[in-house]
Coordinates of C-alpha atoms in Angstrom, one line a residue:
X2 CA 23.4 -21.4 -20.3
X3 CA 21.4 -19.5 -18.0
X4 CA 22.1 -15.7 -17.4
X5 CA 22.0 -13.8 -14.2
X6 CA 18.4 -12.2 -14.4
X7 CA 19.8 -8.6 -13.3
X8 CA 22.1 -8.6 -16.4
X9 CA 19.7 -10.1 -18.8
X10 CA 17.3 -6.9 -17.9
X11 CA 19.8 -4.2 -18.0
X12 CA 18.9 -3.2 -21.6
X13 CA 15.1 -3.0 -20.5
X14 CA 15.6 -2.3 -16.9
X15 CA 14.4 1.5 -17.1
X16 CA 11.4 0.7 -19.0
X17 CA 10.5 -2.0 -16.5
X18 CA 11.3 0.4 -13.5
X19 CA 8.8 3.5 -15.0
X20 CA 6.3 0.8 -15.9
X21 CA 6.2 -0.6 -12.4
X22 CA 6.1 2.7 -11.1
X23 CA 2.2 3.3 -12.3
X24 CA 0.8 1.1 -9.9
X25 CA 1.0 -1.8 -7.1
X26 CA 2.0 -5.3 -8.4
X27 CA 2.1 -8.8 -6.9
X28 CA 5.1 -10.8 -7.8
X29 CA 3.0 -13.1 -10.2
X30 CA 2.0 -9.9 -12.3
X31 CA 5.4 -8.6 -12.6
X32 CA 6.6 -12.3 -13.5
X33 CA 4.1 -12.6 -16.3
X34 CA 4.9 -9.3 -17.6
X35 CA 8.6 -10.0 -17.9
X36 CA 7.9 -13.2 -19.4
X37 CA 5.4 -12.0 -22.0
X38 CA 8.3 -9.4 -23.4
X39 CA 10.9 -12.0 -23.3
X40 CA 11.7 -14.4 -26.2
X41 CA 12.4 -18.2 -26.7
X42 CA 10.3 -18.9 -23.6
X43 CA 12.5 -17.9 -20.7
X44 CA 11.0 -18.4 -17.6
X45 CA 11.9 -16.5 -14.4
X46 CA 11.0 -17.8 -10.7
X47 CA 9.2 -15.8 -8.3
X48 CA 12.9 -15.7 -6.3
X49 CA 14.2 -14.2 -9.4
X50 CA 11.6 -11.5 -10.0
X51 CA 11.8 -10.6 -6.3
X52 CA 15.7 -10.4 -6.7
X53 CA 15.1 -7.8 -9.8
X54 CA 12.3 -5.6 -7.7
X55 CA 14.9 -5.1 -4.9
X56 CA 17.1 -3.9 -7.3
X57 CA 14.7 -1.4 -8.3
X58 CA 14.3 -0.2 -4.7
X59 CA 10.6 -1.4 -4.7
X60 CA 9.0 -2.2 -1.1
X61 CA 6.9 -5.5 -0.4
X62 CA 4.2 -4.6 2.0
X63 CA 0.8 -5.1 2.8
X64 CA -1.6 -2.4 1.7
X65 CA -3.5 -0.1 4.3
X66 CA -6.6 1.4 4.3
X67 CA -7.1 4.7 3.6
X68 CA -10.6 6.8 3.7
X69 CA -11.5 8.4 0.3
X70 CA -13.3 10.8 2.3
X71 CA -10.5 12.1 4.2
X72 CA -8.9 15.4 2.8
X73 CA -5.1 15.8 2.7
X74 CA -5.0 18.4 5.1
X75 CA -7.2 16.7 8.0
X76 CA -4.6 17.1 10.5
X77 CA -3.9 21.0 10.1
X78 CA -7.7 21.5 10.0
X79 CA -8.3 19.7 13.5
X80 CA -5.1 21.7 14.9
X81 CA -6.7 24.6 13.6
X82 CA -10.2 24.1 15.2
X83 CA -8.9 22.9 18.5
X84 CA -6.7 26.2 18.7
X85 CA -9.8 28.3 17.7
X86 CA -12.1 26.8 20.4
X87 CA -9.2 27.2 23.1
X88 CA -8.9 23.2 23.5
X89 CA -5.5 22.1 24.7
X90 CA -5.3 19.8 27.4
X91 CA -8.9 18.1 26.8
X92 CA -9.1 14.6 25.2
X93 CA -11.3 14.4 22.2
X94 CA -12.6 11.4 20.4
X95 CA -15.3 9.7 18.5
X96 CA -17.7 7.3 19.7
X97 CA -18.8 5.1 16.6
X98 CA -20.5 2.3 15.4
X99 CA -17.7 0.4 13.1
X100 CA -17.6 -1.6 10.2
X101 CA -15.8 -5.1 10.1
X102 CA -13.9 -5.9 7.0
X103 CA -15.0 -8.8 5.3
X104 CA -11.6 -9.9 3.8
X105 CA -8.4 -10.1 4.9
X106 CA -5.5 -7.8 4.2
X107 CA -3.0 -10.6 3.3
X108 CA -2.0 -9.9 0.1
X109 CA 1.4 -8.3 -0.4
X110 CA 2.1 -5.8 -3.3
X111 CA 5.4 -4.4 -4.5
X112 CA 5.6 -0.7 -4.7
X113 CA 7.9 2.1 -4.8
X114 CA 5.7 3.8 -2.0
X115 CA 4.0 2.2 0.8
X116 CA 0.9 0.2 -1.3
X117 CA -2.7 1.9 -0.5
X118 CA -5.9 0.2 -0.9
X119 CA -8.8 2.7 -1.2
X120 CA -11.7 0.6 -1.3
X121 CA -12.6 -2.0 1.1
X122 CA -15.7 -4.8 1.5
X123 CA -17.7 -4.0 4.7
X124 CA -20.5 -5.9 6.6
X125 CA -22.5 -4.5 9.0
X126 CA -21.6 -4.9 12.5
X127 CA -23.0 -3.8 16.0
X128 CA -19.6 -3.2 17.3
X129 CA -19.0 0.2 19.2
X130 CA -15.7 1.7 19.8
X131 CA -13.9 4.8 20.8
X132 CA -11.3 6.8 18.8
X133 CA -9.2 9.4 20.7
X134 CA -8.0 12.4 18.4
X135 CA -5.7 13.3 20.9
X136 CA -4.7 12.2 24.2
X137 CA -4.9 8.6 25.5
X138 CA -8.0 6.1 26.1
X139 CA -9.3 5.8 29.3

């Protein structure tokens, strides 16, 4: 007789939840962790694992890029600099060579927050683009 995966985990739910908060996870990784701790070779399907993770309030999303060099208060610093320079109606932007990401961001991860991908592989390219800080592109 197979038990409902949500009921089976009631005694361990708090421990799993705390462990899963530490990082982002793929469904397969969580499945392996749960199955390794259970006895008698209990096997969970990926559907059952997703159901457990959703019950924890976790999100399933693609990670996004974040530049590790960007300070936490970047927006405040920009606003202060623009105010000090007396710039309010002008459009400011950067024209720069851009790097293209070599690998596709297709892996979805489970996380209590929006997943964050800090490191990316880049290849050199000769693409130039404009990024407007305020205002709209011309």
